[in-house]
Amino acid sequence: MSQETISCPKCSHQQTNQVECEACGLLFRRFEQVRERERQTKNPPAAPDGPVESAEPAVERSSGSFLKLSTILVLVAATAATTYWFAAGNKQPADAPLAMQQASPATDMLPIEPQSRTAPPPGPRSEQKPVGNTIEQAKLGTVAIETPWGTVGSGFFLTPNLVVTNRHVVEQDNSNLDELRHKVQTARQMITLEQEQIAQIRGWLKTMPEGPARRQLILSLQEKERAVAKAIPMQEEAERRLQQSEEPGRATDIKIFLADGSEHNPQSIQVSSKRDLALLTVYGGSPRPLKAATRSMALKEGDKVYTVGNPSGLRHTVTAGIFSGYRQNRDTGEVVLQTDAPINPGNSGGPLIDEQGRVHGVNYMIYRNTQGIGFAIPIQAVFEDFSITQ
């Protein structure tokens, strides 16, 4: 008994195969489903009273290549996700900033008056206008700090050989090391599986007949190969960073970049046991120490202030704002300076200065998910914690 001859609705090819067009590769059943959805869109049926399950059947292919193709596309998506993780979320290049510490809840920071016993008293204020570009001079005394484990921060010269910064800038944080190790190892396993799948797909291609399914498989294979080729160098960089993070940090590995372009390593590092402060000893270059404000030069609310630092690796960036007031931590009693001058990751350890270029604080903290709420440790705390005479 002869089979019925049908005509392809797309290219009009005459054939007896009622599943797939032998000329253009059109799947007749899928074509009818698309036409049916178009008709329902133009003439939507009345909403049923009860729940309705999807009745659309799976597309059947005589060669089984559709199942193979679906597997390939899933693996390509997995590779793309791995690539995105390295490119945007967890890759830590040398200039990747360390997120500044998150403050305790806002209710823990209480406003206090400048004349409070724990805050600098508001002595006589100078009305002298700034002479020359004092902000530019302050930039010359600010440094950029980079560590081999990926931290980027700021600092400034307090004396010709002493650089002030934050403790969290120069101390290695291993709190997320286990999670990072797991992600790097998992990504390496995914890349290995992808490479094995690519080899398997190449074997499939050798046995597949020419046609639309084979051409589609070739395109998918090419996309997988591109994704893996892009992921491999990122994976190698992540593994190198992980290895560096697992090694104990040394002071001599930290790099300090001066405004004159010179690069130095600290001879020694001191850290405060009370506050997020560190003091580095540096010799060489052309340092320009900044002048520290005295207690008699206390800021008042609304005074204009500036930050100088290294946000996201952009060295010697200056931002401006106002002094918002003194805040005291309810638990520790520590007094900090609040400002709305933009303080970003990488500004940690940089100076908070007034219009005369005098340092009033060391930038160290922001409230995440907020704008215009940053904090600095009063400069007087540096003299107290490290027993330096002003």
Short mmCIF file of C-alpha atoms in Angstrom, two decimals:
data_model
loop_
_atom_site.label_atom_id
_atom_site.label_comp_id
_atom_site.label_asym_id
_atom_site.label_seq_id
_atom_site.Cartn_x
_atom_site.Cartn_y
_atom_site.Cartn_z
CA MET A 1 0.00 0.00 0.00
CA SER A 2 1.50 3.32 -1.10
CA GLN A 3 1.98 6.08 1.46
CA GLU A 4 0.21 9.39 1.13
CA THR A 5 2.23 12.19 -0.46
CA ILE A 6 2.16 15.48 1.39
CA SER A 7 3.36 19.00 0.56
CA CYS A 8 5.61 20.98 2.92
CA PRO A 9 3.72 24.14 4.03
CA LYS A 10 6.97 26.09 4.02
CA CYS A 11 8.82 25.11 0.82
CA SER A 12 6.07 23.01 -0.95
CA HIS A 13 8.39 20.00 -1.24
CA GLN A 14 6.45 16.81 -2.13
CA GLN A 15 7.29 13.75 -0.01
CA THR A 16 5.82 10.82 1.92
CA ASN A 17 7.70 11.53 5.19
CA GLN A 18 5.07 13.07 7.49
CA VAL A 19 7.44 14.01 10.34
CA GLU A 20 10.10 16.30 8.86
CA CYS A 21 10.59 18.05 5.55
CA GLU A 22 13.46 16.39 3.71
CA ALA A 23 14.27 19.64 1.91
CA CYS A 24 14.13 22.42 4.53
CA GLY A 25 14.07 20.44 7.79
CA LEU A 26 10.69 21.82 8.97
CA LEU A 27 9.06 19.76 11.71
CA PHE A 28 5.42 19.44 10.67
CA ARG A 29 4.05 18.84 14.17
CA ARG A 30 5.85 21.84 15.62
CA PHE A 31 4.64 23.96 12.69
CA GLU A 32 1.03 22.99 13.42
CA GLN A 33 1.50 23.79 17.12
CA VAL A 34 2.77 27.29 16.26
CA ARG A 35 -0.16 27.84 13.92
CA GLU A 36 -2.56 26.67 16.63
CA ARG A 37 -1.07 29.12 19.18
CA GLU A 38 -1.45 31.95 16.67
CA ARG A 39 -5.09 31.07 16.17
CA GLN A 40 -5.67 30.95 19.94
CA THR A 41 -4.03 34.35 20.32
CA LYS A 42 -6.42 35.84 17.79
CA ASN A 43 -9.43 33.98 19.21
CA PRO A 44 -8.66 33.16 22.89
CA PRO A 45 -10.89 30.42 24.38
CA ALA A 46 -12.97 31.02 27.47
CA ALA A 47 -11.13 30.47 30.76
CA PRO A 48 -11.79 26.99 32.17
CA ASP A 49 -13.24 26.50 35.63
CA GLY A 50 -10.52 24.19 36.92
CA PRO A 51 -6.75 23.88 36.65
CA VAL A 52 -5.35 22.99 33.25
CA GLU A 53 -2.16 21.06 32.62
CA SER A 54 0.03 21.79 29.66
CA ALA A 55 -0.90 19.42 26.88
CA GLU A 56 1.85 20.31 24.45
CA PRO A 57 3.73 17.08 23.65
CA ALA A 58 7.46 16.85 23.31
CA VAL A 59 8.85 17.05 19.80
CA GLU A 60 9.94 13.65 18.57
CA ARG A 61 12.95 13.22 16.29
CA SER A 62 13.66 9.97 14.47
CA SER A 63 17.43 10.21 14.96
CA GLY A 64 17.36 11.15 18.68
CA SER A 65 19.65 14.11 17.98
CA PHE A 66 17.30 16.55 19.69
CA LEU A 67 18.04 14.94 23.07
CA LYS A 68 21.76 15.27 22.45
CA LEU A 69 21.37 18.91 21.43
CA SER A 70 19.39 19.71 24.60
CA THR A 71 22.22 18.26 26.69
CA ILE A 72 24.72 20.43 24.85
CA LEU A 73 22.74 23.61 25.38
CA VAL A 74 22.47 22.94 29.12
CA LEU A 75 26.23 22.48 29.34
CA VAL A 76 26.85 25.65 27.36
CA ALA A 77 24.67 27.54 29.85
CA ALA A 78 26.66 26.06 32.73
CA THR A 79 29.91 27.18 31.14
CA ALA A 80 28.48 30.66 30.59
CA ALA A 81 27.50 30.84 34.26
CA THR A 82 31.01 29.82 35.29
CA THR A 83 32.50 32.43 32.99
CA TYR A 84 30.21 35.12 34.41
CA TRP A 85 31.19 34.16 37.98
CA PHE A 86 34.88 34.69 37.22
CA ALA A 87 34.38 37.82 35.11
CA ALA A 88 31.97 39.73 37.33
CA GLY A 89 31.55 38.29 40.75
CA ASN A 90 34.57 36.45 42.17
CA LYS A 91 37.59 37.26 40.10
CA GLN A 92 40.02 39.27 42.22
CA PRO A 93 42.54 41.15 40.08
CA ALA A 94 45.38 43.09 41.68
CA ASP A 95 43.34 46.27 41.62
CA ALA A 96 40.12 44.74 42.97
CA PRO A 97 39.07 46.75 46.01
CA LEU A 98 38.34 45.19 49.37
CA ALA A 99 34.81 46.13 50.40
CA MET A 100 35.00 48.52 53.32
CA GLN A 101 33.77 47.26 56.64
CA GLN A 102 30.07 47.44 57.29
CA ALA A 103 29.06 49.43 60.29
CA SER A 104 26.94 48.12 63.10
CA PRO A 105 23.23 49.00 62.81
CA ALA A 106 22.52 52.71 62.68
CA THR A 107 20.88 52.53 66.10
CA ASP A 108 24.30 51.75 67.58
CA MET A 109 25.72 55.07 66.39
CA LEU A 110 24.49 57.90 68.58
CA PRO A 111 24.85 61.62 67.79
CA ILE A 112 26.88 63.60 70.31
CA GLU A 113 27.85 67.22 70.67
CA PRO A 114 31.43 68.33 69.90
CA GLN A 115 31.91 69.45 73.51
CA SER A 116 31.30 65.88 74.74
CA ARG A 117 34.02 64.49 76.96
CA THR A 118 35.01 61.91 74.33
CA ALA A 119 34.90 64.26 71.35
CA PRO A 120 37.37 67.02 70.39
CA PRO A 121 36.28 70.38 71.85
CA PRO A 122 35.32 73.12 69.38
CA GLY A 123 38.12 75.60 70.01
CA PRO A 124 38.63 78.88 68.15
CA ARG A 125 38.06 78.63 64.45
CA SER A 126 40.25 80.19 61.83
CA GLU A 127 38.62 82.25 59.12
CA GLN A 128 41.77 82.12 57.01
CA LYS A 129 41.13 81.32 53.38
CA PRO A 130 43.08 78.41 51.93
CA VAL A 131 46.33 79.54 50.35
CA GLY A 132 47.10 77.96 46.99
CA ASN A 133 45.70 74.58 46.03
CA THR A 134 45.81 72.87 49.43
CA ILE A 135 43.79 69.93 48.12
CA GLU A 136 46.41 69.31 45.46
CA GLN A 137 49.07 69.36 48.17
CA ALA A 138 47.08 66.81 50.15
CA LYS A 139 47.01 64.51 47.11
CA LEU A 140 50.82 64.55 47.08
CA GLY A 141 50.83 63.15 50.61
CA THR A 142 48.34 60.36 49.87
CA VAL A 143 49.45 56.87 48.80
CA ALA A 144 47.86 53.83 47.18
CA ILE A 145 48.31 50.44 48.88
CA GLU A 146 48.05 47.05 47.20
CA THR A 147 48.49 43.58 48.68
CA PRO A 148 49.33 40.30 46.91
CA TRP A 149 46.00 38.83 48.08
CA GLY A 150 43.99 41.42 46.16
CA THR A 151 43.29 44.19 48.68
CA VAL A 152 43.43 47.78 47.46
CA GLY A 153 43.40 50.68 49.88
CA SER A 154 44.75 54.12 50.66
CA GLY A 155 46.97 55.83 53.19
CA PHE A 156 48.77 59.08 53.86
CA PHE A 157 52.07 60.30 55.26
CA LEU A 158 51.84 61.59 58.80
CA THR A 159 55.63 62.07 59.00
CA PRO A 160 58.30 61.65 56.30
CA ASN A 161 58.53 57.92 57.12
CA LEU A 162 55.18 56.96 58.67
CA VAL A 163 52.09 56.10 56.60
CA VAL A 164 48.67 55.83 58.26
CA THR A 165 46.09 53.40 56.89
CA ASN A 166 43.44 50.93 58.08
CA ARG A 167 44.24 47.62 59.70
CA HIS A 168 41.87 45.77 57.38
CA VAL A 169 43.84 47.07 54.39
CA VAL A 170 47.11 45.38 55.42
CA GLU A 171 45.80 42.33 57.28
CA GLN A 172 44.75 39.35 55.19
CA ASP A 173 41.09 38.33 55.61
CA ASN A 174 40.63 34.57 55.29
CA SER A 175 36.99 34.50 56.40
CA ASN A 176 35.78 33.66 52.87
CA LEU A 177 38.74 31.48 51.90
CA ASP A 178 36.86 28.16 52.20
CA GLU A 179 34.00 29.40 50.04
CA LEU A 180 36.42 30.76 47.44
CA ARG A 181 38.33 27.45 47.40
CA HIS A 182 35.09 25.51 46.85
CA LYS A 183 34.01 27.74 43.96
CA VAL A 184 37.39 27.56 42.25
CA GLN A 185 37.54 23.78 42.54
CA THR A 186 33.96 23.37 41.32
CA ALA A 187 34.62 25.62 38.34
CA ARG A 188 37.68 23.56 37.40
CA GLN A 189 35.59 20.37 37.49
CA MET A 190 32.93 21.98 35.28
CA ILE A 191 35.54 23.03 32.73
CA THR A 192 36.97 19.50 32.68
CA LEU A 193 33.50 18.03 32.10
CA GLU A 194 32.87 20.54 29.34
CA GLN A 195 36.08 19.50 27.59
CA GLU A 196 35.03 15.84 27.83
CA GLN A 197 31.61 16.70 26.39
CA ILE A 198 33.22 18.59 23.50
CA ALA A 199 35.24 15.49 22.64
CA GLN A 200 32.07 13.38 22.82
CA ILE A 201 30.16 15.74 20.54
CA ARG A 202 32.94 15.59 17.97
CA GLY A 203 32.48 11.82 17.98
CA TRP A 204 28.74 12.21 17.41
CA LEU A 205 29.35 14.46 14.42
CA LYS A 206 31.37 11.78 12.69
CA THR A 207 28.33 9.46 12.58
CA MET A 208 25.56 12.01 11.93
CA PRO A 209 24.21 12.43 8.38
CA GLU A 210 24.22 15.82 6.74
CA GLY A 211 21.17 17.91 7.49
CA PRO A 212 19.77 20.73 9.66
CA ALA A 213 20.27 18.75 12.89
CA ARG A 214 23.98 18.24 12.17
CA ARG A 215 24.51 21.90 11.24
CA GLN A 216 22.76 22.99 14.43
CA LEU A 217 24.96 20.65 16.47
CA ILE A 218 28.07 22.13 14.86
CA LEU A 219 26.98 25.66 15.84
CA SER A 220 26.34 24.55 19.41
CA LEU A 221 29.76 22.88 19.55
CA GLN A 222 31.44 26.07 18.37
CA GLU A 223 29.69 28.08 21.10
CA LYS A 224 30.81 25.57 23.73
CA GLU A 225 34.39 25.74 22.52
CA ARG A 226 34.35 29.54 22.66
CA ALA A 227 32.89 29.52 26.18
CA VAL A 228 35.52 27.07 27.43
CA ALA A 229 38.33 29.00 25.75
CA LYS A 230 37.16 32.15 27.54
CA ALA A 231 36.72 30.42 30.90
CA ILE A 232 40.15 28.73 31.01
CA PRO A 233 42.34 31.88 31.44
CA MET A 234 39.89 33.23 34.03
CA GLN A 235 40.03 29.92 35.87
CA GLU A 236 43.83 29.96 35.84
CA GLU A 237 43.84 33.50 37.24
CA ALA A 238 41.37 32.51 39.97
CA GLU A 239 43.53 29.53 40.90
CA ARG A 240 46.60 31.75 41.09
CA ARG A 241 44.76 34.18 43.37
CA LEU A 242 43.57 31.34 45.55
CA GLN A 243 47.11 30.06 45.91
CA GLN A 244 48.29 33.52 46.93
CA SER A 245 45.45 33.83 49.44
CA GLU A 246 46.41 30.50 51.03
CA GLU A 247 49.98 31.66 51.57
CA PRO A 248 50.70 33.72 54.71
CA GLY A 249 51.05 37.40 53.91
CA ARG A 250 54.28 39.26 54.54
CA ALA A 251 54.86 42.97 55.04
CA THR A 252 57.46 42.98 52.29
CA ASP A 253 54.83 41.78 49.77
CA ILE A 254 52.67 44.90 50.27
CA LYS A 255 53.20 47.66 47.72
CA ILE A 256 52.92 51.37 48.46
CA PHE A 257 52.65 53.78 45.53
CA LEU A 258 53.56 57.43 46.13
CA ALA A 259 52.27 60.41 44.19
CA ASP A 260 55.72 60.81 42.61
CA GLY A 261 55.22 57.44 40.90
CA SER A 262 57.70 55.51 43.03
CA GLU A 263 56.87 52.10 44.50
CA HIS A 264 57.98 50.92 47.94
CA ASN A 265 57.55 48.11 50.45
CA PRO A 266 56.99 48.83 54.13
CA GLN A 267 59.87 48.03 56.46
CA SER A 268 57.48 47.41 59.35
CA ILE A 269 53.77 47.35 60.16
CA GLN A 270 52.09 48.23 63.43
CA VAL A 271 48.38 47.62 64.00
CA SER A 272 46.12 49.06 66.67
CA SER A 273 44.47 46.65 69.09
CA LYS A 274 41.60 49.07 69.68
CA ARG A 275 40.72 50.51 66.30
CA ASP A 276 40.90 49.81 62.58
CA LEU A 277 44.24 51.56 62.26
CA ALA A 278 47.72 50.59 61.04
CA LEU A 279 51.03 52.42 60.80
CA LEU A 280 53.58 51.57 58.08
CA THR A 281 57.25 52.55 58.08
CA VAL A 282 58.39 53.57 54.60
CA TYR A 283 61.72 54.93 53.38
CA GLY A 284 62.34 56.45 49.97
CA GLY A 285 60.56 58.56 47.39
CA SER A 286 59.49 62.15 47.92
CA PRO A 287 56.88 61.99 50.69
CA ARG A 288 54.71 65.04 51.48
CA PRO A 289 53.42 64.62 55.06
CA LEU A 290 49.95 65.99 55.71
CA LYS A 291 49.28 68.32 58.60
CA ALA A 292 47.04 66.88 61.30
CA ALA A 293 44.30 69.08 62.70
CA THR A 294 44.60 69.78 66.43
CA ARG A 295 41.77 69.50 68.94
CA SER A 296 41.29 73.26 68.74
CA MET A 297 40.45 72.92 65.02
CA ALA A 298 37.44 70.63 65.54
CA LEU A 299 34.95 70.43 62.69
CA LYS A 300 31.41 71.77 62.99
CA GLU A 301 28.35 70.40 61.25
CA GLY A 302 28.12 71.72 57.72
CA ASP A 303 31.89 72.32 57.32
CA LYS A 304 33.17 71.30 53.91
CA VAL A 305 35.46 68.27 53.86
CA TYR A 306 37.28 66.22 51.24
CA THR A 307 38.43 62.62 50.91
CA VAL A 308 41.51 61.57 48.99
CA GLY A 309 42.05 57.94 48.11
CA ASN A 310 42.28 55.04 45.73
CA PRO A 311 38.67 53.91 45.01
CA SER A 312 38.57 50.89 42.69
CA GLY A 313 42.20 51.48 41.75
CA LEU A 314 41.64 55.10 40.60
CA ARG A 315 44.58 56.63 42.39
CA HIS A 316 44.47 60.02 44.08
CA THR A 317 40.76 60.54 43.57
CA VAL A 318 39.25 63.50 45.44
CA THR A 319 35.62 63.69 46.54
CA ALA A 320 33.89 66.46 48.50
CA GLY A 321 31.05 66.73 50.96
CA ILE A 322 30.19 68.14 54.36
CA PHE A 323 30.89 67.09 57.92
CA SER A 324 27.65 65.58 59.24
CA GLY A 325 28.54 65.36 62.92
CA TYR A 326 30.16 63.27 65.63
CA ARG A 327 28.86 59.78 66.32
CA GLN A 328 29.53 57.54 69.30
CA ASN A 329 29.25 53.76 69.23
CA ARG A 330 26.88 52.70 71.98
CA ASP A 331 28.80 49.49 72.71
CA THR A 332 32.44 50.61 72.49
CA GLY A 333 32.15 54.31 73.25
CA GLU A 334 34.34 55.05 70.23
CA VAL A 335 33.76 58.45 68.63
CA VAL A 336 33.83 58.72 64.82
CA LEU A 337 33.29 61.47 62.27
CA GLN A 338 30.31 61.18 59.92
CA THR A 339 30.41 62.71 56.46
CA ASP A 340 28.43 62.58 53.23
CA ALA A 341 31.58 62.89 51.11
CA PRO A 342 31.58 59.83 48.83
CA ILE A 343 33.71 57.09 50.39
CA ASN A 344 34.06 54.01 48.21
CA PRO A 345 35.87 50.67 48.46
CA GLY A 346 39.55 51.49 48.04
CA ASN A 347 39.23 54.75 50.03
CA SER A 348 39.95 52.78 53.21
CA GLY A 349 42.83 54.41 55.08
CA GLY A 350 42.74 57.67 53.15
CA PRO A 351 42.51 61.09 54.82
CA LEU A 352 39.43 63.18 55.54
CA ILE A 353 40.65 66.77 55.22
CA ASP A 354 39.29 70.30 55.50
CA GLU A 355 39.68 73.18 53.06
CA GLN A 356 43.11 74.01 54.46
CA GLY A 357 44.31 70.46 53.77
CA ARG A 358 44.46 69.49 57.44
CA VAL A 359 43.65 65.87 58.31
CA HIS A 360 40.71 65.36 60.65
CA GLY A 361 40.15 61.66 60.21
CA VAL A 362 41.07 58.32 58.62
CA ASN A 363 38.30 56.99 56.34
CA TYR A 364 37.38 53.47 57.36
CA MET A 365 33.71 52.56 57.07
CA ILE A 366 30.49 53.02 55.15
CA TYR A 367 26.95 51.80 55.59
CA ARG A 368 26.24 49.43 52.75
CA ASN A 369 23.16 50.02 50.62
CA THR A 370 23.10 53.70 51.61
CA GLN A 371 24.33 56.92 50.09
CA GLY A 372 26.05 59.72 51.92
CA ILE A 373 26.79 57.84 55.16
CA GLY A 374 30.52 57.37 55.68
CA PHE A 375 32.73 57.41 58.75
CA ALA A 376 36.29 58.31 59.65
CA ILE A 377 38.37 57.66 62.77
CA PRO A 378 39.51 60.94 64.39
CA ILE A 379 43.16 61.70 63.65
CA GLN A 380 43.80 62.13 67.39
CA ALA A 381 43.21 58.37 67.79
CA VAL A 382 46.30 57.72 65.63
CA PHE A 383 48.50 59.69 68.03
CA GLU A 384 46.95 57.93 71.02
CA ASP A 385 47.10 54.34 69.72
CA PHE A 386 50.67 54.54 68.44
CA SER A 387 52.05 56.92 71.12
CA ILE A 388 53.07 59.56 68.59
CA THR A 389 53.70 63.12 69.71
CA GLN A 390 51.82 65.67 67.65
#
